[in-house]
């Protein structure tokens, strides 16, 4: 039997999603909890691996098991054994052809940025912070240049293992609500640190260090050294993974996460 789960987590205290020898990853915690419910080792596959400090409101995973358990056991039972910063939101049986990673056609990330002179206390570890006033209208103009298929080498981490730097962005949106600036991105897949690198360069544009057209030049030049530094992980959230309706999975709902525009 193959089971899909919807998982949320605060990534502040974890060394990312992917299992590591240190054991302090979200995957390690989830597999340990599921294994206690199953009474057998359980290995999970996720829709998208998040880095250290990155959060998720709608991570999707799947696992295979021969053990019969009610769906409530895979949710409430598993949550009993998970750290407080990780929770299973739903469980759903799926066909063997379903794959959390390869069946997904879209992934949505949201970056929350506090924009004010003083650093944040309440949002520490949960949002980025930038002290200079940012022009969101200019940032939105720059973000529009990211739409479509491009070579994103200028926004790719040096240790990125993707075979191609070409990606297609279907949504790139920047909006403000008071001191909060919200960046929303949707693509089929991303390069390592791609969203955080995009946010960093958009912030440079918003501060006036470069015009909006600079983003287009970075795409053309394909040189990571010319773009802005990688922005901190604290403000980044995986907020939706999109699948065809035929799989019958619950639709991601991030209404409790601050945002201005819908996904």
PDB file of C-alpha atoms in Angstrom:
ATOM      1  CA  UNK A   1       0.000   0.000   0.000  1.00  0.00           C
ATOM      2  CA  UNK A   2       1.260   3.486  -0.864  1.00  0.00           C
ATOM      3  CA  UNK A   3       0.301   6.368   1.417  1.00  0.00           C
ATOM      4  CA  UNK A   4       0.745  10.080   0.720  1.00  0.00           C
ATOM      5  CA  UNK A   5       1.086  12.561   3.577  1.00  0.00           C
ATOM      6  CA  UNK A   6       0.849  16.327   3.826  1.00  0.00           C
ATOM      7  CA  UNK A   7       3.485  17.639   6.236  1.00  0.00           C
ATOM      8  CA  UNK A   8       4.279  21.033   7.713  1.00  0.00           C
ATOM      9  CA  UNK A   9       7.363  22.050   9.677  1.00  0.00           C
ATOM     10  CA  UNK A  10       9.331  24.898  11.146  1.00  0.00           C
ATOM     11  CA  UNK A  11      12.781  24.262   9.712  1.00  0.00           C
ATOM     12  CA  UNK A  12      14.656  26.544  12.125  1.00  0.00           C
ATOM     13  CA  UNK A  13      16.112  23.772  14.275  1.00  0.00           C
ATOM     14  CA  UNK A  14      16.698  21.200  11.516  1.00  0.00           C
ATOM     15  CA  UNK A  15      19.590  20.588   9.151  1.00  0.00           C
ATOM     16  CA  UNK A  16      17.200  20.597   6.216  1.00  0.00           C
ATOM     17  CA  UNK A  17      14.882  17.913   4.911  1.00  0.00           C
ATOM     18  CA  UNK A  18      17.216  15.210   3.642  1.00  0.00           C
ATOM     19  CA  UNK A  19      18.363  12.405   5.917  1.00  0.00           C
ATOM     20  CA  UNK A  20      21.896  12.880   7.296  1.00  0.00           C
ATOM     21  CA  UNK A  21      24.204  10.953   9.636  1.00  0.00           C
ATOM     22  CA  UNK A  22      23.614  13.590  12.338  1.00  0.00           C
ATOM     23  CA  UNK A  23      19.963  12.574  12.443  1.00  0.00           C
ATOM     24  CA  UNK A  24      18.730  16.140  12.905  1.00  0.00           C
ATOM     25  CA  UNK A  25      16.643  16.442   9.738  1.00  0.00           C
ATOM     26  CA  UNK A  26      12.920  16.552   9.067  1.00  0.00           C
ATOM     27  CA  UNK A  27      13.111  13.283   7.116  1.00  0.00           C
ATOM     28  CA  UNK A  28      14.844  11.561  10.046  1.00  0.00           C
ATOM     29  CA  UNK A  29      12.159  12.733  12.482  1.00  0.00           C
ATOM     30  CA  UNK A  30       9.263  11.759  10.205  1.00  0.00           C
ATOM     31  CA  UNK A  31      10.635   8.315   9.354  1.00  0.00           C
ATOM     32  CA  UNK A  32      11.281   7.544  13.022  1.00  0.00           C
ATOM     33  CA  UNK A  33       7.716   8.496  13.979  1.00  0.00           C
ATOM     34  CA  UNK A  34       6.121   6.572  11.095  1.00  0.00           C
ATOM     35  CA  UNK A  35       8.235   3.520  11.911  1.00  0.00           C
ATOM     36  CA  UNK A  36       6.853   3.506  15.455  1.00  0.00           C
ATOM     37  CA  UNK A  37       3.295   3.511  14.126  1.00  0.00           C
ATOM     38  CA  UNK A  38       4.044   0.801  11.554  1.00  0.00           C
ATOM     39  CA  UNK A  39       6.178  -1.336  13.841  1.00  0.00           C
ATOM     40  CA  UNK A  40       8.582  -1.644  10.894  1.00  0.00           C
ATOM     41  CA  UNK A  41      11.120   0.672   9.235  1.00  0.00           C
ATOM     42  CA  UNK A  42       9.460   3.259   6.969  1.00  0.00           C
ATOM     43  CA  UNK A  43      11.257   5.294   4.305  1.00  0.00           C
ATOM     44  CA  UNK A  44       9.640   8.387   2.796  1.00  0.00           C
ATOM     45  CA  UNK A  45      10.097  10.226  -0.502  1.00  0.00           C
ATOM     46  CA  UNK A  46       9.347  13.958  -0.581  1.00  0.00           C
ATOM     47  CA  UNK A  47       8.109  16.379  -3.236  1.00  0.00           C
ATOM     48  CA  UNK A  48      11.007  18.791  -2.723  1.00  0.00           C
ATOM     49  CA  UNK A  49      14.043  18.794  -0.455  1.00  0.00           C
ATOM     50  CA  UNK A  50      14.287  21.965   1.623  1.00  0.00           C
ATOM     51  CA  UNK A  51      17.540  23.394   2.983  1.00  0.00           C
ATOM     52  CA  UNK A  52      18.474  24.016   6.600  1.00  0.00           C
ATOM     53  CA  UNK A  53      16.265  26.704   8.102  1.00  0.00           C
ATOM     54  CA  UNK A  54      13.628  26.535   5.352  1.00  0.00           C
ATOM     55  CA  UNK A  55      10.020  25.878   6.372  1.00  0.00           C
ATOM     56  CA  UNK A  56       7.066  24.100   4.768  1.00  0.00           C
ATOM     57  CA  UNK A  57       3.315  24.392   5.147  1.00  0.00           C
ATOM     58  CA  UNK A  58       2.520  21.843   2.433  1.00  0.00           C
ATOM     59  CA  UNK A  59       5.332  19.359   1.922  1.00  0.00           C
ATOM     60  CA  UNK A  60       4.066  16.126   0.337  1.00  0.00           C
ATOM     61  CA  UNK A  61       5.661  12.720   0.882  1.00  0.00           C
ATOM     62  CA  UNK A  62       4.819   9.123   0.106  1.00  0.00           C
ATOM     63  CA  UNK A  63       5.818   5.807   1.630  1.00  0.00           C
ATOM     64  CA  UNK A  64       5.077   2.130   1.036  1.00  0.00           C
ATOM     65  CA  UNK A  65       3.965  -0.250   3.761  1.00  0.00           C
ATOM     66  CA  UNK A  66       2.438  -3.698   4.154  1.00  0.00           C
ATOM     67  CA  UNK A  67       0.972  -2.690   7.517  1.00  0.00           C
ATOM     68  CA  UNK A  68      -2.755  -1.912   7.734  1.00  0.00           C
ATOM     69  CA  UNK A  69      -3.488   1.179   9.813  1.00  0.00           C
ATOM     70  CA  UNK A  70      -6.420   3.609   9.790  1.00  0.00           C
ATOM     71  CA  UNK A  71      -5.566   6.935   8.167  1.00  0.00           C
ATOM     72  CA  UNK A  72      -6.033   8.621  11.527  1.00  0.00           C
ATOM     73  CA  UNK A  73      -3.100   6.597  12.866  1.00  0.00           C
ATOM     74  CA  UNK A  74      -0.820   7.930  10.130  1.00  0.00           C
ATOM     75  CA  UNK A  75      -1.859  11.465  11.135  1.00  0.00           C
ATOM     76  CA  UNK A  76      -2.605  11.778  14.854  1.00  0.00           C
ATOM     77  CA  UNK A  77      -0.587   8.729  15.821  1.00  0.00           C
ATOM     78  CA  UNK A  78       2.479   9.889  13.920  1.00  0.00           C
ATOM     79  CA  UNK A  79       2.142  13.391  15.358  1.00  0.00           C
ATOM     80  CA  UNK A  80       2.369  11.897  18.839  1.00  0.00           C
ATOM     81  CA  UNK A  81       5.955  10.860  18.133  1.00  0.00           C
ATOM     82  CA  UNK A  82       7.061  13.880  16.113  1.00  0.00           C
ATOM     83  CA  UNK A  83       8.932  16.915  17.478  1.00  0.00           C
ATOM     84  CA  UNK A  84       6.684  19.899  18.144  1.00  0.00           C
ATOM     85  CA  UNK A  85       8.036  21.681  15.055  1.00  0.00           C
ATOM     86  CA  UNK A  86       6.801  18.956  12.658  1.00  0.00           C
ATOM     87  CA  UNK A  87       3.231  17.826  12.039  1.00  0.00           C
ATOM     88  CA  UNK A  88       1.374  15.594   9.595  1.00  0.00           C
ATOM     89  CA  UNK A  89      -1.714  17.407   8.292  1.00  0.00           C
ATOM     90  CA  UNK A  90      -3.369  14.639   6.254  1.00  0.00           C
ATOM     91  CA  UNK A  91      -2.926  11.078   4.966  1.00  0.00           C
ATOM     92  CA  UNK A  92      -4.343   9.675   1.745  1.00  0.00           C
ATOM     93  CA  UNK A  93      -3.983   6.270   0.047  1.00  0.00           C
ATOM     94  CA  UNK A  94      -2.648   6.566  -3.516  1.00  0.00           C
ATOM     95  CA  UNK A  95      -2.007   4.265  -6.463  1.00  0.00           C
ATOM     96  CA  UNK A  96       1.419   2.686  -6.810  1.00  0.00           C
ATOM     97  CA  UNK A  97       2.029   4.917  -9.837  1.00  0.00           C
ATOM     98  CA  UNK A  98       1.955   8.026  -7.640  1.00  0.00           C
ATOM     99  CA  UNK A  99       5.316   9.556  -6.764  1.00  0.00           C
ATOM    100  CA  UNK A 100       5.557  12.574  -4.446  1.00  0.00           C
ATOM    101  CA  UNK A 101       8.375  14.080  -6.494  1.00  0.00           C
ATOM    102  CA  UNK A 102       7.862  12.952 -10.070  1.00  0.00           C
ATOM    103  CA  UNK A 103       4.058  13.229 -10.134  1.00  0.00           C
ATOM    104  CA  UNK A 104       4.166  16.901  -9.097  1.00  0.00           C
ATOM    105  CA  UNK A 105       3.837  19.473 -11.880  1.00  0.00           C
ATOM    106  CA  UNK A 106       4.249  22.605  -9.775  1.00  0.00           C
ATOM    107  CA  UNK A 107       5.887  23.820  -6.583  1.00  0.00           C
ATOM    108  CA  UNK A 108       5.102  27.135  -4.919  1.00  0.00           C
ATOM    109  CA  UNK A 109       7.460  28.965  -2.595  1.00  0.00           C
ATOM    110  CA  UNK A 110       6.737  32.081  -0.546  1.00  0.00           C
ATOM    111  CA  UNK A 111       9.371  34.321   1.006  1.00  0.00           C
ATOM    112  CA  UNK A 112       8.363  36.598   3.878  1.00  0.00           C
ATOM    113  CA  UNK A 113      10.507  39.711   4.372  1.00  0.00           C
ATOM    114  CA  UNK A 114      10.178  42.247   7.181  1.00  0.00           C
ATOM    115  CA  UNK A 115      11.158  45.641   5.776  1.00  0.00           C
ATOM    116  CA  UNK A 116      11.832  48.189   8.513  1.00  0.00           C
ATOM    117  CA  UNK A 117      14.907  49.805  10.139  1.00  0.00           C
ATOM    118  CA  UNK A 118      14.818  47.593  13.240  1.00  0.00           C
ATOM    119  CA  UNK A 119      15.335  43.831  13.191  1.00  0.00           C
ATOM    120  CA  UNK A 120      12.370  41.643  14.069  1.00  0.00           C
ATOM    121  CA  UNK A 121      11.931  39.811  17.352  1.00  0.00           C
ATOM    122  CA  UNK A 122       8.606  38.007  16.969  1.00  0.00           C
ATOM    123  CA  UNK A 123       9.466  36.864  13.420  1.00  0.00           C
ATOM    124  CA  UNK A 124      13.011  35.781  14.246  1.00  0.00           C
ATOM    125  CA  UNK A 125      13.727  32.559  12.335  1.00  0.00           C
ATOM    126  CA  UNK A 126      10.418  32.816  10.478  1.00  0.00           C
ATOM    127  CA  UNK A 127      11.017  35.790   8.161  1.00  0.00           C
ATOM    128  CA  UNK A 128      13.871  37.578   6.498  1.00  0.00           C
ATOM    129  CA  UNK A 129      14.679  41.193   7.362  1.00  0.00           C
ATOM    130  CA  UNK A 130      15.996  44.150   5.366  1.00  0.00           C
ATOM    131  CA  UNK A 131      16.558  47.568   6.915  1.00  0.00           C
ATOM    132  CA  UNK A 132      16.599  49.858   3.842  1.00  0.00           C
ATOM    133  CA  UNK A 133      13.258  50.987   2.410  1.00  0.00           C
ATOM    134  CA  UNK A 134      12.371  48.919  -0.666  1.00  0.00           C
ATOM    135  CA  UNK A 135      10.396  50.016  -3.735  1.00  0.00           C
ATOM    136  CA  UNK A 136       7.998  47.124  -4.303  1.00  0.00           C
ATOM    137  CA  UNK A 137       6.663  48.509  -7.600  1.00  0.00           C
ATOM    138  CA  UNK A 138      10.137  48.385  -9.152  1.00  0.00           C
ATOM    139  CA  UNK A 139      10.744  44.933  -7.670  1.00  0.00           C
ATOM    140  CA  UNK A 140       7.531  43.708  -9.299  1.00  0.00           C
ATOM    141  CA  UNK A 141       8.692  45.072 -12.665  1.00  0.00           C
ATOM    142  CA  UNK A 142      11.953  43.178 -12.246  1.00  0.00           C
ATOM    143  CA  UNK A 143      10.181  39.980 -11.159  1.00  0.00           C
ATOM    144  CA  UNK A 144       8.099  40.005 -14.357  1.00  0.00           C
ATOM    145  CA  UNK A 145      11.327  39.457 -16.327  1.00  0.00           C
ATOM    146  CA  UNK A 146      11.741  36.075 -14.634  1.00  0.00           C
ATOM    147  CA  UNK A 147       8.556  34.641 -16.105  1.00  0.00           C
ATOM    148  CA  UNK A 148       8.903  31.930 -18.715  1.00  0.00           C
ATOM    149  CA  UNK A 149      11.742  29.590 -19.589  1.00  0.00           C
ATOM    150  CA  UNK A 150      15.255  30.877 -18.907  1.00  0.00           C
ATOM    151  CA  UNK A 151      18.764  29.774 -18.066  1.00  0.00           C
ATOM    152  CA  UNK A 152      18.975  30.591 -14.346  1.00  0.00           C
ATOM    153  CA  UNK A 153      22.739  30.062 -13.974  1.00  0.00           C
ATOM    154  CA  UNK A 154      23.055  33.513 -12.370  1.00  0.00           C
ATOM    155  CA  UNK A 155      20.790  32.340  -9.542  1.00  0.00           C
ATOM    156  CA  UNK A 156      22.223  28.858  -9.077  1.00  0.00           C
ATOM    157  CA  UNK A 157      24.283  27.747  -6.069  1.00  0.00           C
ATOM    158  CA  UNK A 158      27.855  26.696  -6.818  1.00  0.00           C
ATOM    159  CA  UNK A 159      27.197  23.168  -5.529  1.00  0.00           C
ATOM    160  CA  UNK A 160      23.923  22.718  -7.454  1.00  0.00           C
ATOM    161  CA  UNK A 161      23.787  19.218  -8.946  1.00  0.00           C
ATOM    162  CA  UNK A 162      20.990  19.809 -11.476  1.00  0.00           C
ATOM    163  CA  UNK A 163      21.888  18.581 -14.967  1.00  0.00           C
ATOM    164  CA  UNK A 164      20.489  21.749 -16.601  1.00  0.00           C
ATOM    165  CA  UNK A 165      20.169  25.363 -15.383  1.00  0.00           C
ATOM    166  CA  UNK A 166      17.048  25.910 -17.520  1.00  0.00           C
ATOM    167  CA  UNK A 167      13.815  26.311 -15.578  1.00  0.00           C
ATOM    168  CA  UNK A 168      10.354  27.738 -16.270  1.00  0.00           C
ATOM    169  CA  UNK A 169       8.801  30.183 -13.794  1.00  0.00           C
ATOM    170  CA  UNK A 170       5.044  30.504 -14.061  1.00  0.00           C
ATOM    171  CA  UNK A 171       4.594  33.038 -11.276  1.00  0.00           C
ATOM    172  CA  UNK A 172       6.886  35.701  -9.794  1.00  0.00           C
ATOM    173  CA  UNK A 173       5.018  38.164  -7.620  1.00  0.00           C
ATOM    174  CA  UNK A 174       6.089  40.802  -5.086  1.00  0.00           C
ATOM    175  CA  UNK A 175       3.611  42.665  -2.882  1.00  0.00           C
ATOM    176  CA  UNK A 176       3.671  44.691   0.320  1.00  0.00           C
ATOM    177  CA  UNK A 177       1.366  44.840   3.327  1.00  0.00           C
ATOM    178  CA  UNK A 178       2.713  47.347   5.839  1.00  0.00           C
ATOM    179  CA  UNK A 179       6.159  46.197   6.970  1.00  0.00           C
ATOM    180  CA  UNK A 180       5.752  42.797   5.321  1.00  0.00           C
ATOM    181  CA  UNK A 181       6.878  42.118   1.747  1.00  0.00           C
ATOM    182  CA  UNK A 182       5.724  38.826   0.264  1.00  0.00           C
ATOM    183  CA  UNK A 183       7.455  37.113  -2.666  1.00  0.00           C
ATOM    184  CA  UNK A 184       5.545  34.291  -4.405  1.00  0.00           C
ATOM    185  CA  UNK A 185       7.082  31.945  -6.972  1.00  0.00           C
ATOM    186  CA  UNK A 186       5.712  28.973  -8.870  1.00  0.00           C
ATOM    187  CA  UNK A 187       7.731  26.635 -11.102  1.00  0.00           C
ATOM    188  CA  UNK A 188       7.865  22.975 -11.960  1.00  0.00           C
ATOM    189  CA  UNK A 189      11.289  22.683 -10.353  1.00  0.00           C
ATOM    190  CA  UNK A 190      14.057  24.917  -9.007  1.00  0.00           C
ATOM    191  CA  UNK A 191      17.841  25.019  -8.829  1.00  0.00           C
ATOM    192  CA  UNK A 192      19.658  24.864  -5.494  1.00  0.00           C
ATOM    193  CA  UNK A 193      19.181  28.186  -3.608  1.00  0.00           C
ATOM    194  CA  UNK A 194      17.375  29.589  -6.658  1.00  0.00           C
ATOM    195  CA  UNK A 195      14.505  31.280  -4.816  1.00  0.00           C
ATOM    196  CA  UNK A 196      16.744  32.794  -2.146  1.00  0.00           C
ATOM    197  CA  UNK A 197      19.110  34.085  -4.842  1.00  0.00           C
ATOM    198  CA  UNK A 198      16.198  35.599  -6.757  1.00  0.00           C
ATOM    199  CA  UNK A 199      14.952  37.338  -3.617  1.00  0.00           C
ATOM    200  CA  UNK A 200      18.426  38.738  -2.929  1.00  0.00           C
ATOM    201  CA  UNK A 201      18.701  40.268  -6.388  1.00  0.00           C
ATOM    202  CA  UNK A 202      15.149  41.639  -6.306  1.00  0.00           C
ATOM    203  CA  UNK A 203      15.969  43.310  -2.990  1.00  0.00           C
ATOM    204  CA  UNK A 204      18.994  44.994  -4.618  1.00  0.00           C
ATOM    205  CA  UNK A 205      16.640  46.349  -7.273  1.00  0.00           C
ATOM    206  CA  UNK A 206      14.160  47.504  -4.623  1.00  0.00           C
ATOM    207  CA  UNK A 207      16.883  49.383  -2.775  1.00  0.00           C
ATOM    208  CA  UNK A 208      17.917  51.180  -5.959  1.00  0.00           C
ATOM    209  CA  UNK A 209      21.305  49.526  -6.405  1.00  0.00           C
ATOM    210  CA  UNK A 210      20.253  48.415  -9.889  1.00  0.00           C
ATOM    211  CA  UNK A 211      17.363  49.164 -12.267  1.00  0.00           C
ATOM    212  CA  UNK A 212      14.658  46.585 -12.917  1.00  0.00           C
ATOM    213  CA  UNK A 213      16.321  45.692 -16.236  1.00  0.00           C
ATOM    214  CA  UNK A 214      19.329  44.346 -14.321  1.00  0.00           C
ATOM    215  CA  UNK A 215      17.435  41.120 -13.675  1.00  0.00           C
ATOM    216  CA  UNK A 216      17.108  40.564 -17.405  1.00  0.00           C
ATOM    217  CA  UNK A 217      20.829  41.200 -17.895  1.00  0.00           C
ATOM    218  CA  UNK A 218      21.671  38.664 -15.191  1.00  0.00           C
ATOM    219  CA  UNK A 219      19.611  36.046 -17.017  1.00  0.00           C
ATOM    220  CA  UNK A 220      21.493  36.834 -20.233  1.00  0.00           C
ATOM    221  CA  UNK A 221      24.982  36.890 -18.678  1.00  0.00           C
ATOM    222  CA  UNK A 222      24.435  33.633 -16.717  1.00  0.00           C
ATOM    223  CA  UNK A 223      27.128  34.492 -14.157  1.00  0.00           C
ATOM    224  CA  UNK A 224      26.351  33.842 -10.491  1.00  0.00           C
ATOM    225  CA  UNK A 225      29.151  36.209  -9.424  1.00  0.00           C
ATOM    226  CA  UNK A 226      27.259  39.194 -10.830  1.00  0.00           C
ATOM    227  CA  UNK A 227      24.033  38.625  -8.880  1.00  0.00           C
ATOM    228  CA  UNK A 228      23.277  39.484  -5.250  1.00  0.00           C
ATOM    229  CA  UNK A 229      24.268  37.233  -2.318  1.00  0.00           C
ATOM    230  CA  UNK A 230      21.997  34.407  -1.226  1.00  0.00           C
ATOM    231  CA  UNK A 231      19.256  35.650   1.086  1.00  0.00           C
ATOM    232  CA  UNK A 232      18.800  33.956   4.517  1.00  0.00           C
ATOM    233  CA  UNK A 233      16.707  30.785   4.699  1.00  0.00           C
ATOM    234  CA  UNK A 234      14.499  31.990   7.564  1.00  0.00           C
ATOM    235  CA  UNK A 235      11.818  33.585   5.386  1.00  0.00           C
ATOM    236  CA  UNK A 236      11.381  30.793   2.846  1.00  0.00           C
ATOM    237  CA  UNK A 237       8.357  28.463   2.868  1.00  0.00           C
ATOM    238  CA  UNK A 238       7.258  25.628   0.597  1.00  0.00           C
ATOM    239  CA  UNK A 239       3.546  26.506   0.492  1.00  0.00           C
ATOM    240  CA  UNK A 240       2.094  24.246  -2.198  1.00  0.00           C
ATOM    241  CA  UNK A 241       2.884  21.213  -4.335  1.00  0.00           C
ATOM    242  CA  UNK A 242       0.563  20.780  -7.300  1.00  0.00           C
ATOM    243  CA  UNK A 243      -0.691  17.440  -8.638  1.00  0.00           C
ATOM    244  CA  UNK A 244      -3.266  16.381 -11.191  1.00  0.00           C
ATOM    245  CA  UNK A 245      -6.758  15.959  -9.724  1.00  0.00           C
ATOM    246  CA  UNK A 246      -6.760  12.263 -10.625  1.00  0.00           C
ATOM    247  CA  UNK A 247      -4.630  11.513  -7.550  1.00  0.00           C
ATOM    248  CA  UNK A 248      -7.361  12.848  -5.262  1.00  0.00           C
ATOM    249  CA  UNK A 249      -4.998  14.645  -2.891  1.00  0.00           C
ATOM    250  CA  UNK A 250      -6.177  17.514  -0.674  1.00  0.00           C
ATOM    251  CA  UNK A 251      -5.517  20.951  -2.170  1.00  0.00           C
ATOM    252  CA  UNK A 252      -2.839  22.950  -0.349  1.00  0.00           C
ATOM    253  CA  UNK A 253      -4.271  25.646   1.883  1.00  0.00           C
ATOM    254  CA  UNK A 254      -1.814  28.116   3.368  1.00  0.00           C
ATOM    255  CA  UNK A 255      -4.407  30.636   4.557  1.00  0.00           C
ATOM    256  CA  UNK A 256      -2.767  30.766   7.987  1.00  0.00           C
ATOM    257  CA  UNK A 257       0.537  31.912   6.458  1.00  0.00           C
ATOM    258  CA  UNK A 258       0.812  35.686   5.803  1.00  0.00           C
ATOM    259  CA  UNK A 259       0.353  36.551   2.164  1.00  0.00           C
ATOM    260  CA  UNK A 260      -1.269  39.108  -0.069  1.00  0.00           C
ATOM    261  CA  UNK A 261      -2.039  37.303  -3.292  1.00  0.00           C
ATOM    262  CA  UNK A 262      -3.377  33.775  -3.740  1.00  0.00           C
ATOM    263  CA  UNK A 263      -1.350  30.939  -5.229  1.00  0.00           C
TER     264      UNK A 263
END
